[in-house]
Coordinates of C-alpha atoms and ligand atoms in Angstrom, one line a residue:
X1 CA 23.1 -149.4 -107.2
X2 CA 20.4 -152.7 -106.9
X3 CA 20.0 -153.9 -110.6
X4 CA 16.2 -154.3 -111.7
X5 CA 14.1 -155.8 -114.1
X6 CA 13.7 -152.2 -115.4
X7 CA 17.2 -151.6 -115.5
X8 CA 18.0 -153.9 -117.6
X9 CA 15.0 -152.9 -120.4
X10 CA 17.0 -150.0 -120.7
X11 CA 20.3 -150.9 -121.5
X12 CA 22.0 -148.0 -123.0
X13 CA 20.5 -145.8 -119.8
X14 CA 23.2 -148.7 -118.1
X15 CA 25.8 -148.0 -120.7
X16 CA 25.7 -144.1 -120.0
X17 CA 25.6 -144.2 -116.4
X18 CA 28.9 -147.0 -116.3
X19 CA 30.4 -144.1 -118.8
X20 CA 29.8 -141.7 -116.4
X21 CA 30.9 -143.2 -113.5
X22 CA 34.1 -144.1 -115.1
X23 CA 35.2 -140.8 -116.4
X24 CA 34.0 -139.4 -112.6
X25 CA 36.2 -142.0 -111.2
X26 CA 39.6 -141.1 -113.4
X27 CA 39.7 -137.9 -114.1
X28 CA 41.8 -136.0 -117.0
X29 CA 42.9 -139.2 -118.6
X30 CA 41.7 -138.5 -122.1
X31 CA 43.1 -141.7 -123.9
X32 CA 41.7 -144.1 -121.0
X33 CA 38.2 -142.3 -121.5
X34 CA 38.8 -143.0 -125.3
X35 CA 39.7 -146.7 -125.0
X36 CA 36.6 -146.8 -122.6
X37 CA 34.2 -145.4 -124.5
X38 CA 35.0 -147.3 -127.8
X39 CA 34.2 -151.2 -125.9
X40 CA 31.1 -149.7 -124.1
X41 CA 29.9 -148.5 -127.6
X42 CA 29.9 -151.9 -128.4
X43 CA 28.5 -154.2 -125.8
X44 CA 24.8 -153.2 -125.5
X45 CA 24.0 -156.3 -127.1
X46 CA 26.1 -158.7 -125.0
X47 CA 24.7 -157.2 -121.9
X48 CA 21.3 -157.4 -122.7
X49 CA 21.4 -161.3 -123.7
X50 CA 23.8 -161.9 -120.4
X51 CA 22.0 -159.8 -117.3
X52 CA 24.2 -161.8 -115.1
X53 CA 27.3 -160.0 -116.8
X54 CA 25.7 -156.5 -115.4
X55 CA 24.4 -158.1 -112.2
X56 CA 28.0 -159.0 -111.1
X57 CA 29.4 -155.7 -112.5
X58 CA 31.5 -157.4 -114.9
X59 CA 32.1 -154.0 -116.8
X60 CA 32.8 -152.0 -113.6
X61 CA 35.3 -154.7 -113.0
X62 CA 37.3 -154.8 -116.2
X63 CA 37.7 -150.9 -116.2
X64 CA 39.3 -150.8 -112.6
X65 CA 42.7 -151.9 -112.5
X66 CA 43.6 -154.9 -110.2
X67 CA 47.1 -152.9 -109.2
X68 CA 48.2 -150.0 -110.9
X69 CA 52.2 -149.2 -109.6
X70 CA 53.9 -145.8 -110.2
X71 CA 57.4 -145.7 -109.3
X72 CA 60.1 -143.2 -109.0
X73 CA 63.2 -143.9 -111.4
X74 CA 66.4 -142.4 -110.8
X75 CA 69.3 -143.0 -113.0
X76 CA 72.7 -141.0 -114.0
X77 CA 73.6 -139.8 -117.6
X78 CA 77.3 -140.0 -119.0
X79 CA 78.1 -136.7 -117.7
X80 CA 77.4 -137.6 -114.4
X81 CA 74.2 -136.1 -114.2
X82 CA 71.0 -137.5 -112.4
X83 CA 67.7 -137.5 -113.6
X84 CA 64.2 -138.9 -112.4
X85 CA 61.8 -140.1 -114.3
X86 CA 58.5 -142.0 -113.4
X87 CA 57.6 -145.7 -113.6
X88 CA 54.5 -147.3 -114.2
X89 CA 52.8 -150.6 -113.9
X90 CA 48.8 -151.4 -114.7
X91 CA 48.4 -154.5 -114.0
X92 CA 44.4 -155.0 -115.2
X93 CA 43.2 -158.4 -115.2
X94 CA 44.7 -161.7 -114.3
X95 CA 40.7 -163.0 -115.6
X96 CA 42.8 -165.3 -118.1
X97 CA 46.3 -165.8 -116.7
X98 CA 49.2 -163.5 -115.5
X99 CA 49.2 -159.9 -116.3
X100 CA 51.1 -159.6 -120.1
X101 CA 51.8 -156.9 -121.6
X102 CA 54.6 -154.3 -123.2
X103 CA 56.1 -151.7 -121.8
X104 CA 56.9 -148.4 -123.3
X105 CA 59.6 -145.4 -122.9
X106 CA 58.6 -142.9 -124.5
X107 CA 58.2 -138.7 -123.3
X108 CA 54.6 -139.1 -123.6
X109 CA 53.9 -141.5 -121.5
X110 CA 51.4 -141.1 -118.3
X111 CA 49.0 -142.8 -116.1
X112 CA 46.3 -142.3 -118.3
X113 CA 48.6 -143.8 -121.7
X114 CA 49.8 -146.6 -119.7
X115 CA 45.8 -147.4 -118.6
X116 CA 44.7 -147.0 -122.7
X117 CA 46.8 -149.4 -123.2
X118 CA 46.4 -152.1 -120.5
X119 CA 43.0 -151.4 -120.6
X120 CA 43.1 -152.7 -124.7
X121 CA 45.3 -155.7 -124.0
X122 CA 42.9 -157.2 -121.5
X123 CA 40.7 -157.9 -124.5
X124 CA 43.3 -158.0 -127.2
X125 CA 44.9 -160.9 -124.7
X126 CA 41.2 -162.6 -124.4
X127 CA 40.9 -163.2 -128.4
X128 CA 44.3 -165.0 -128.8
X129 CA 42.9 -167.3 -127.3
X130 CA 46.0 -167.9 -124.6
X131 CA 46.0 -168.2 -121.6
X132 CA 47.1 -164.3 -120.6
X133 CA 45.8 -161.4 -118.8
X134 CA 46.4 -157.8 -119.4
X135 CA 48.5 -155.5 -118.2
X136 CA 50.9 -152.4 -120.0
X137 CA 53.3 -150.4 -118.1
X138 CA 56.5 -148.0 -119.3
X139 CA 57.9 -144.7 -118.5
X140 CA 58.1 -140.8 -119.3
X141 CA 61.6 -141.7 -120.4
X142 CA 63.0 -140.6 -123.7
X143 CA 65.8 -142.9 -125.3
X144 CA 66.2 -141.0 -128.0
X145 CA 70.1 -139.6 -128.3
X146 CA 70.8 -141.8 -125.2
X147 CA 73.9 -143.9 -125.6
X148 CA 74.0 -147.5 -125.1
X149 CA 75.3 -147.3 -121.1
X150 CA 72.6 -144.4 -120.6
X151 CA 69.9 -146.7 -121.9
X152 CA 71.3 -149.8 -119.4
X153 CA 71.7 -147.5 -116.5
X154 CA 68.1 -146.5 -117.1
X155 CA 66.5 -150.0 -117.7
X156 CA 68.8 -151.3 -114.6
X157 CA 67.2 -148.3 -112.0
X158 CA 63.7 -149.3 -113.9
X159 CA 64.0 -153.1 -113.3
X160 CA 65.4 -152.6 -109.6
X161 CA 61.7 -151.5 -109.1
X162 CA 59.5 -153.9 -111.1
X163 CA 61.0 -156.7 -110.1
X164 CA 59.0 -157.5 -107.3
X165 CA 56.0 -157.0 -109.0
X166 CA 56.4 -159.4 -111.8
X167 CA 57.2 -163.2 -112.7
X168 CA 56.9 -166.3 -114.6
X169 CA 53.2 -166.7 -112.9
X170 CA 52.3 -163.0 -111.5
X171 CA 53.4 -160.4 -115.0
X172 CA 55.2 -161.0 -117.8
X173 CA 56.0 -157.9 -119.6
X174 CA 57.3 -157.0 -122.7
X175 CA 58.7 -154.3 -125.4
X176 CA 56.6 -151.9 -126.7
X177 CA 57.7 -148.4 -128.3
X178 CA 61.3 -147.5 -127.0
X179 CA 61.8 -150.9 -125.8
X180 CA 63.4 -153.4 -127.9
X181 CA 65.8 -155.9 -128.0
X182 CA 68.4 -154.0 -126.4
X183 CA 66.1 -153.0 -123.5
X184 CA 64.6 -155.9 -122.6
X185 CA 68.5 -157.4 -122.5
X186 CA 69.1 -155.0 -120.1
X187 CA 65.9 -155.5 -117.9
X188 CA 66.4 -159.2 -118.0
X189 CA 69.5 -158.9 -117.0
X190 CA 68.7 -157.2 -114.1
X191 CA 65.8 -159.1 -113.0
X192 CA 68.4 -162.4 -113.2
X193 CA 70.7 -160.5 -111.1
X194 CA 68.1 -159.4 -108.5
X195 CA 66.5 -162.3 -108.2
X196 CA 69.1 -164.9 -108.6
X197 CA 66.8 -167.1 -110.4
X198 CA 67.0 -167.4 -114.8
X199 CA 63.5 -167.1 -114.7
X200 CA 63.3 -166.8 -118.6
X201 CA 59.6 -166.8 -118.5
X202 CA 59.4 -163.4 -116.9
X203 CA 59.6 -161.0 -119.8
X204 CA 59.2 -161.6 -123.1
X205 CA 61.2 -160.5 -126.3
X206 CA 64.4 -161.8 -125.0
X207 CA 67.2 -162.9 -127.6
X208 CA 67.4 -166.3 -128.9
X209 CA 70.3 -167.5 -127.1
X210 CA 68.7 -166.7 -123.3
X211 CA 65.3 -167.8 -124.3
X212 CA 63.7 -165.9 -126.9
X213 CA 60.8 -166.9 -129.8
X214 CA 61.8 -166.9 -133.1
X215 CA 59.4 -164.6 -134.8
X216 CA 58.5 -162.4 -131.7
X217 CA 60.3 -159.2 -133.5
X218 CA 58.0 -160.1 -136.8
X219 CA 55.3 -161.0 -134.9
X220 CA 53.1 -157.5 -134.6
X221 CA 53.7 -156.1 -138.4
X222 CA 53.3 -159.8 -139.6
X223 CA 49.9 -160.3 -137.8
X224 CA 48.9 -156.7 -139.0
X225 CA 49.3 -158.0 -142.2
X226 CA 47.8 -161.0 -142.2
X227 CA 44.9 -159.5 -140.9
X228 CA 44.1 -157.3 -143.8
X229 CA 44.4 -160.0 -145.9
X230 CA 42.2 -162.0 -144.0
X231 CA 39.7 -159.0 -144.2
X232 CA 40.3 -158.8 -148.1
X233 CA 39.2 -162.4 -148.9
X234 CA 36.6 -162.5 -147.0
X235 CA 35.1 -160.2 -149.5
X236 CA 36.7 -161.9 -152.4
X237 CA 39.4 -159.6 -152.4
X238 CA 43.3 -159.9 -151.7
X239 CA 47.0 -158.0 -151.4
X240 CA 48.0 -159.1 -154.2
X241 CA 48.8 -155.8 -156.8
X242 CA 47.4 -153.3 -154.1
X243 CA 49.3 -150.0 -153.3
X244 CA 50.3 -150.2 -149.5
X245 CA 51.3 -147.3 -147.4
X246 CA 52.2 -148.1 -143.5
X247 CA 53.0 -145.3 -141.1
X248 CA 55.8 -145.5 -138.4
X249 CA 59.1 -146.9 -139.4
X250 CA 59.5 -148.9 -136.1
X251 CA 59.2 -152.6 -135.1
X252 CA 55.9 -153.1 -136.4
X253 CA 56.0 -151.2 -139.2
X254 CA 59.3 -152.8 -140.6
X255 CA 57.6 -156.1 -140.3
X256 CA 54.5 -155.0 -141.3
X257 CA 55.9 -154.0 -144.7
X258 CA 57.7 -156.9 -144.8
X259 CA 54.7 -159.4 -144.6
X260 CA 52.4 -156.8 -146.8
X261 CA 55.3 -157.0 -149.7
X262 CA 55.8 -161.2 -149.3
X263 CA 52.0 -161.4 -149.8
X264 CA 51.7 -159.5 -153.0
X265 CA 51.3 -155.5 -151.7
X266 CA 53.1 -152.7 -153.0
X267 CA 54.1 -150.6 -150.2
X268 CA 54.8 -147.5 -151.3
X269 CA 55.4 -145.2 -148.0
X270 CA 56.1 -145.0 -144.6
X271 CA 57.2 -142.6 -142.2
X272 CA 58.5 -141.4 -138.5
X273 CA 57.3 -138.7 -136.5
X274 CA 59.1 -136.3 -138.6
X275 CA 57.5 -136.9 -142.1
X276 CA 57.2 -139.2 -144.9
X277 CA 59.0 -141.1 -147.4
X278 CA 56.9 -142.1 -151.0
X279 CA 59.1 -144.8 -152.8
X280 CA 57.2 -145.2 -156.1
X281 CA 59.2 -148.5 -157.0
X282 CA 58.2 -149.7 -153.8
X283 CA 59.5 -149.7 -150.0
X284 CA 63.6 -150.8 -149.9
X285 CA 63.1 -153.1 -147.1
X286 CA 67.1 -153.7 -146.8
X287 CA 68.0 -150.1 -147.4
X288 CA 64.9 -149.2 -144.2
X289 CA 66.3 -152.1 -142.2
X290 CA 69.7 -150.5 -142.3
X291 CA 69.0 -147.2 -141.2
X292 CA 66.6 -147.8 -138.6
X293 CA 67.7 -151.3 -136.9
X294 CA 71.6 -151.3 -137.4
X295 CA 72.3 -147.7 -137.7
X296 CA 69.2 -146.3 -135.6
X297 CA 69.5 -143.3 -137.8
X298 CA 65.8 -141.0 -138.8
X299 CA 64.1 -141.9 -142.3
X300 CA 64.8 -138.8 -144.1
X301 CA 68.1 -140.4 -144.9
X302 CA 66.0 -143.2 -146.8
X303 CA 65.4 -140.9 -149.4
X304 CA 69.1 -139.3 -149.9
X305 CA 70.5 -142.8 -149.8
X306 CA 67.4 -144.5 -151.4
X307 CA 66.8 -144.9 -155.3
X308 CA 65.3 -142.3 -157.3
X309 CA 62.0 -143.0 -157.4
X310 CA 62.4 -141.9 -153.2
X311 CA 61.6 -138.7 -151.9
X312 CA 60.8 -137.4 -148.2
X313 CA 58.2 -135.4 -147.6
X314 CA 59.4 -133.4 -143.8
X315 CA 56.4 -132.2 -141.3
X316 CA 53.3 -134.1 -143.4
X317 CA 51.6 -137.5 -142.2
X318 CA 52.1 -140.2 -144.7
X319 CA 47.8 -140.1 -145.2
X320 CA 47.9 -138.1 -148.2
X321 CA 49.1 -140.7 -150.1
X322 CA 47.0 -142.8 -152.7
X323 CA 46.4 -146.5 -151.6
X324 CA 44.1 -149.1 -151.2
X325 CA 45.2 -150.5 -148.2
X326 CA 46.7 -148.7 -145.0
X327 CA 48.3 -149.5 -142.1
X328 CA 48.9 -147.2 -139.3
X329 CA 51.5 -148.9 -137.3
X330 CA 53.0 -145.7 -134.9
X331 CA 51.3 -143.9 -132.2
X332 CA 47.6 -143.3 -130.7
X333 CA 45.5 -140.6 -132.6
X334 CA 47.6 -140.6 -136.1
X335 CA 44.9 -141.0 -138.1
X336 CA 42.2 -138.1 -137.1
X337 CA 38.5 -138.0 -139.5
X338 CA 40.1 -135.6 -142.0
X339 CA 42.8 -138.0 -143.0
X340 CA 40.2 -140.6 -142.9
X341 CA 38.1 -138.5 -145.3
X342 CA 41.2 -138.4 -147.7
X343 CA 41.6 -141.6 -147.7
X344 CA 38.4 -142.9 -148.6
X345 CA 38.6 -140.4 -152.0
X346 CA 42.0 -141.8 -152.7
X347 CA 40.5 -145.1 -152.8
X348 CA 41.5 -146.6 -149.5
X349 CA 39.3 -150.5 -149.5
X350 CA 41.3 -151.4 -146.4
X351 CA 43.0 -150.2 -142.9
X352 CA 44.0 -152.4 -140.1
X353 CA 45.4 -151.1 -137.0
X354 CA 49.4 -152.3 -136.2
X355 CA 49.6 -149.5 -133.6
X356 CA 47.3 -149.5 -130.5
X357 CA 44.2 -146.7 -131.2
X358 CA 46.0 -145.1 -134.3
X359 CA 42.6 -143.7 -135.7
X360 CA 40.4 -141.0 -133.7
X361 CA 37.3 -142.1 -132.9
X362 CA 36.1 -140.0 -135.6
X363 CA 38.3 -141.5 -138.2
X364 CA 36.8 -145.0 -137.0
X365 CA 33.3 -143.5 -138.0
X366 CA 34.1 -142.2 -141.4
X367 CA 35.6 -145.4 -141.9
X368 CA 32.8 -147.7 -141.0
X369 CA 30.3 -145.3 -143.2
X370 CA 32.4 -145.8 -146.3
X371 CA 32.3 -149.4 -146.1
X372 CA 36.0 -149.5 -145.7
X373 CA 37.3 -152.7 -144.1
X374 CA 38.2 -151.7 -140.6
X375 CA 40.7 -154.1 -138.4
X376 CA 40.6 -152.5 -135.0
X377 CA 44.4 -152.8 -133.2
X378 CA 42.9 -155.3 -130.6
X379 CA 42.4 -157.9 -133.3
X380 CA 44.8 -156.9 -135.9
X381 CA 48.0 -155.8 -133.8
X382 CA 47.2 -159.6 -131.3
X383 CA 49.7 -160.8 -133.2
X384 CA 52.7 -159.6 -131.1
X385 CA 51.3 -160.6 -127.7
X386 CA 49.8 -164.0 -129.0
X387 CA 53.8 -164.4 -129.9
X388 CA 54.9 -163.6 -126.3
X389 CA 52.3 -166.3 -125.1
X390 CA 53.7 -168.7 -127.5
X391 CA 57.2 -167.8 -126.4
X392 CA 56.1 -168.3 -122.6
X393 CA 55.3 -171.9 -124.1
X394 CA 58.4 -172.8 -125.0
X395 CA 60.5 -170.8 -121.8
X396 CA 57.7 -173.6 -120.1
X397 CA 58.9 -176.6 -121.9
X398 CA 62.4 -175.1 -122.3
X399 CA 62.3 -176.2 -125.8
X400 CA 63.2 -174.1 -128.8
X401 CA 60.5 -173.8 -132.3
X402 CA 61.9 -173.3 -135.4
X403 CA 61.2 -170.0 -137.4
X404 CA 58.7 -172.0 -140.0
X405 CA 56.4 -173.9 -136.9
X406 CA 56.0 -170.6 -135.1
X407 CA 55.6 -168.3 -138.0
X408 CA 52.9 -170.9 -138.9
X409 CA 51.3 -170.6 -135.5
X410 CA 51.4 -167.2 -135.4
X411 CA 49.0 -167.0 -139.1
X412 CA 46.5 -170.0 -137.6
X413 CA 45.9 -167.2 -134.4
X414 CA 45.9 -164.6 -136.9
X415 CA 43.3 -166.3 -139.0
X416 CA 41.2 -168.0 -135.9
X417 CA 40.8 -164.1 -134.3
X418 CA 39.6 -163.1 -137.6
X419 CA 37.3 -165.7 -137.8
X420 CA 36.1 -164.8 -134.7
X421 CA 35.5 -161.3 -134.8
X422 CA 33.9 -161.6 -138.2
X423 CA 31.7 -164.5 -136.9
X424 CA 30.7 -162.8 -133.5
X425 CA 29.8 -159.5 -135.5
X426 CA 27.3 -161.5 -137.7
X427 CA 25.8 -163.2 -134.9
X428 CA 25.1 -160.1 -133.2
X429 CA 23.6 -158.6 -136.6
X430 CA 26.6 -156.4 -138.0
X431 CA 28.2 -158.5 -140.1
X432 CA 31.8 -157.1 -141.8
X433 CA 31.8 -154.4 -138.5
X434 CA 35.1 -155.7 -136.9
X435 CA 34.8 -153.4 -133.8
X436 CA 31.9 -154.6 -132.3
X437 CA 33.2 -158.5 -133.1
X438 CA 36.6 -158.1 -131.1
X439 CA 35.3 -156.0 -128.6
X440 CA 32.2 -158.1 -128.0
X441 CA 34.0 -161.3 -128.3
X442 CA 37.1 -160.1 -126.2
X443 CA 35.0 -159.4 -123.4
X444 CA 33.0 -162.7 -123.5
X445 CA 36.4 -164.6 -122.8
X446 CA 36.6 -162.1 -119.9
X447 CA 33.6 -162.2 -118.6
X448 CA 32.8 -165.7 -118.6
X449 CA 36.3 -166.3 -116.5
X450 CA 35.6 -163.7 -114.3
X451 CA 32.1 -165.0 -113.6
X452 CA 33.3 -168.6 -112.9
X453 CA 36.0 -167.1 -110.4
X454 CA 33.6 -165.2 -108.1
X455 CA 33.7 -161.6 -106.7
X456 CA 37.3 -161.2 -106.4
Ligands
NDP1 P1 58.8 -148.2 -132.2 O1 59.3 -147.4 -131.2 O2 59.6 -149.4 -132.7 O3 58.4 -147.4 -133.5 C1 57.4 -146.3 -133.4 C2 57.5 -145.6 -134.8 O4 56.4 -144.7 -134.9 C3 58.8 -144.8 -135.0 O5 59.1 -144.9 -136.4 C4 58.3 -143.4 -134.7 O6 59.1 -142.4 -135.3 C5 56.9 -143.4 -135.3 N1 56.1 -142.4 -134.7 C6 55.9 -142.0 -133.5 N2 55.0 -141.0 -133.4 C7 54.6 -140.7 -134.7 C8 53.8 -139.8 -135.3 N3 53.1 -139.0 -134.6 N4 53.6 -139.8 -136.6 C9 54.3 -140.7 -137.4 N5 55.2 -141.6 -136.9 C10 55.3 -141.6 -135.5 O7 57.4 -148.8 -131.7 P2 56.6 -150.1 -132.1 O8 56.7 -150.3 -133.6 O9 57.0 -151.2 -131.2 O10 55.1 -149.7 -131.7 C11 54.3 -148.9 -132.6 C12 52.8 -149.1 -132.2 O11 52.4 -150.4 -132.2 C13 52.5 -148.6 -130.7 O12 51.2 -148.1 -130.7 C14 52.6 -149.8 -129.9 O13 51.8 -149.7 -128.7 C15 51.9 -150.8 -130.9 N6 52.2 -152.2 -130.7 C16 53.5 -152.7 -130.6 C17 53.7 -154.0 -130.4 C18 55.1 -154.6 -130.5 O14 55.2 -155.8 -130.4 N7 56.1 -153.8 -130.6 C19 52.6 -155.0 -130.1 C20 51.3 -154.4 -130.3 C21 51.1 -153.1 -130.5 P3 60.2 -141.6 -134.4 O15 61.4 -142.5 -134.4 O16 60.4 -140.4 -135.2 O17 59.6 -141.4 -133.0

């Protein structure tokens, strides 16, 4: 299509025919629509002060992968039987640097998962600030039950794939949900073997003694937090004395209570995919640690071993709890409009996103219309990648940071992407509305790279 002066008067006629063309163009992948649909909402106004960003179909760009990889992955269980499970690699943009981002194993996963979430970390990537792409990748693989040898076999078949496609200056990925420590161990080691090269600065989340960041593990939950402080006193307002509840009890949420208790929040819940604990004396960090990092047990055993102001609540979301501040740190869609509603009559002030696209579209609009603070996951969950990038740094310079420097990095980024989503959303005449700020100022970054690089 030739873009005209009369095309671009009518800018959201652009917006819904992009919209169109994308959904026509990936069919039946509800959660990439989703992801889609939620930037477009907000760029009308960038477009129409840059026509050269439509001219060179910037936005039709961004929404088609550079290389997406699917891959089969076979792999034996203890009892010597095989299964096959399917890999997957989007890698988005390389607009700001290599391809970065996680990679999950979970049951769920598909293409259309796997695309959400590259498709998010292209412009979570742009507001760190750091010189990354975006890219997300994972498999329908679940390692729940599996034992330690299952998990290796499966992360060795997985790497003997990836491999090829990644590196120190091509992709860099990363843990996401189902891959931690343990796993990207495992991957690493593989990719050493393979390769026969200690290439430490070709996945991120490794282990301190072979190359790791301190502070990656905090990184996410501790950036969630820091976020929704940031939000708070930029109305005046603060954690300090504020009922917390946080849902997932996973790497970011762990971390995410953590950093919401040290700054003054009482964090009263938090939960797993099969219910809820309420701890009215507050969240026993040690005793959550315990059960879900050393013992990798499930959280209703919180509440039997807990103290007595602990009980579980099995098959309910953790959203019918009273707070002022929430964080929904576990899956996409967790948080629909209904719990939304609830939560605005409990008294909910604040919610930013730890998880990637926790709350429903609807959820986000209910939100917004209560004048509840609203940290989208792009700007409020950065905090784990902009700690890959940092850890990147140092594989660089083969140096080592000490747990204070980097923590204190990690809260300048935190505090410099807030500033800049709450600065880019009053300069485009929506001041406090955090969506349209990250998404608006996320794709800038993009854009202007991509523009300075050509058609490619
Ligand atoms: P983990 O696998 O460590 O933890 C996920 C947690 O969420 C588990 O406690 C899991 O419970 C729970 N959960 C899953 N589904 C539901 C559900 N429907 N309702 C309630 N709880 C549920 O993953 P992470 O903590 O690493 O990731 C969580 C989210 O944060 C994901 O969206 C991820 O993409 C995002 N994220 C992660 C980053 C990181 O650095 N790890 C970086 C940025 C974003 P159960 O054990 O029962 O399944």
């Amino acid at each position: 299509m030739v873009l005209d002066e009369e095309f671009y008067v009518n800018i959201t006629e652009h917006m819904q025919n992009l919209r169109e063309e994308i959904l026509r163009r990936n069919p039946a992948e509800p959660e990439f629509h989703q992801a889609v649909q939620e930037v477009l909402d907000s760029l009308a106004p960038v477009i129409a002060r840059h026509p050269a960003y439509a001219r060179a179909k910037l936005m039709e760009r961004i929404s088609e992968p550079e290389r997406q990889i699917i891959f089969r992955v076979p792999w034996v269980d203890d009892a010597g039987e095989v299964h096959v499970n399917r890999g997957f690699r989007v890698e988005f943009s390389s607009a700001l640097g290599p391809y970065k981002g996680g990679l999950r194993f979970h049951p769920s996963v598909n293409l259309s998962i796997v695309k959400f979430l590259g498709f998010e970390q292209v412009f979570k990537n742009a507001l760190t600030g750091l010189p990354i792409g975006g890219a997300k990748g994972g498999a329908d693989f679940d390692p729940k039950g599996r034992s330690d040898n299952e998990i290796m076999r499966f992360c060795q078949s997985f790497m003997t794939e990836l491999y090829r496609h990644i590196g120190e200056y091509t992709d860099v990925p990363a843990g996401d949900t189902g891959v931690g420590l343990r796993e990207i161990g495992y991957l690493f080691g593989q990719y050493k073997r393979i390769t026969n090269r200690y290439e430490t600065g070709a996945l991120t989340g490794k282990g301190l003694a072979w190359g790791g960041a301190r502070v990656r593990t905090e990184a996410t939950g501790y950036g969630a937090a820091y976020f929704v402080a940031e939000m708070l006193a930029a109305r005046g307002d603060g954690l300090e004395g504020r009922e917390v509840i946080v849902s997932g009890s996973g790497n970011v949420a762990i971390y995410a209570i953590q950093k919401a208790q040290a700054l003054g929040g009482r964090v009263v819940a938090c939960s797993d995919s099969g219910g809820y604990v309420f701890d009215r004396d507050g969240i026993d960090l040690n005793l959550l640690r315990t059960i879900k990092e050393v013992e990798r047990g499930r959280l209703s055993e919180y509440a039997e071993r807990g103290a007595s102001g602990a009980s579980y609540v099995a098959g309910r979301p953790v959203w019918e709890v009273p707070c002022q501040v929430a964080l929904p740190c576990a899956t996409q869609n967790e948080l629909d409009g209904d719990a939304a509603r609830r939560l605005v009559k409990l008294g909910v002030v604040a919610v930013a996103e730890g998880a990637n696209m926790p709350c429903t579209p609807e959820a986000v609009r209910v939100f917004r219309e209560a004048n509840v603070l609203f940290g989208p996951g792009k700007a409020a969950n950065a905090g784990g990648v902009a700690t890959s990038a940092l850890e990147m740094q140092q594989n660089a310079s083969r140096d080592s940071w000490t747990f204070e420097y980097t923590e204190e990095r990690l809260h300048r980024i935190m505090r410099d992407i807030h500033a800049t989503c709450f600065e880019t959303a009053a300069e485009y005449g929506r001041p406090g509305d955090y969506v349209l700020g990250a998404n608006i100022a996320g794709y800038s970054r993009v854009a202007e790279a991509m523009l300075a690089c050509g058609v490619i």
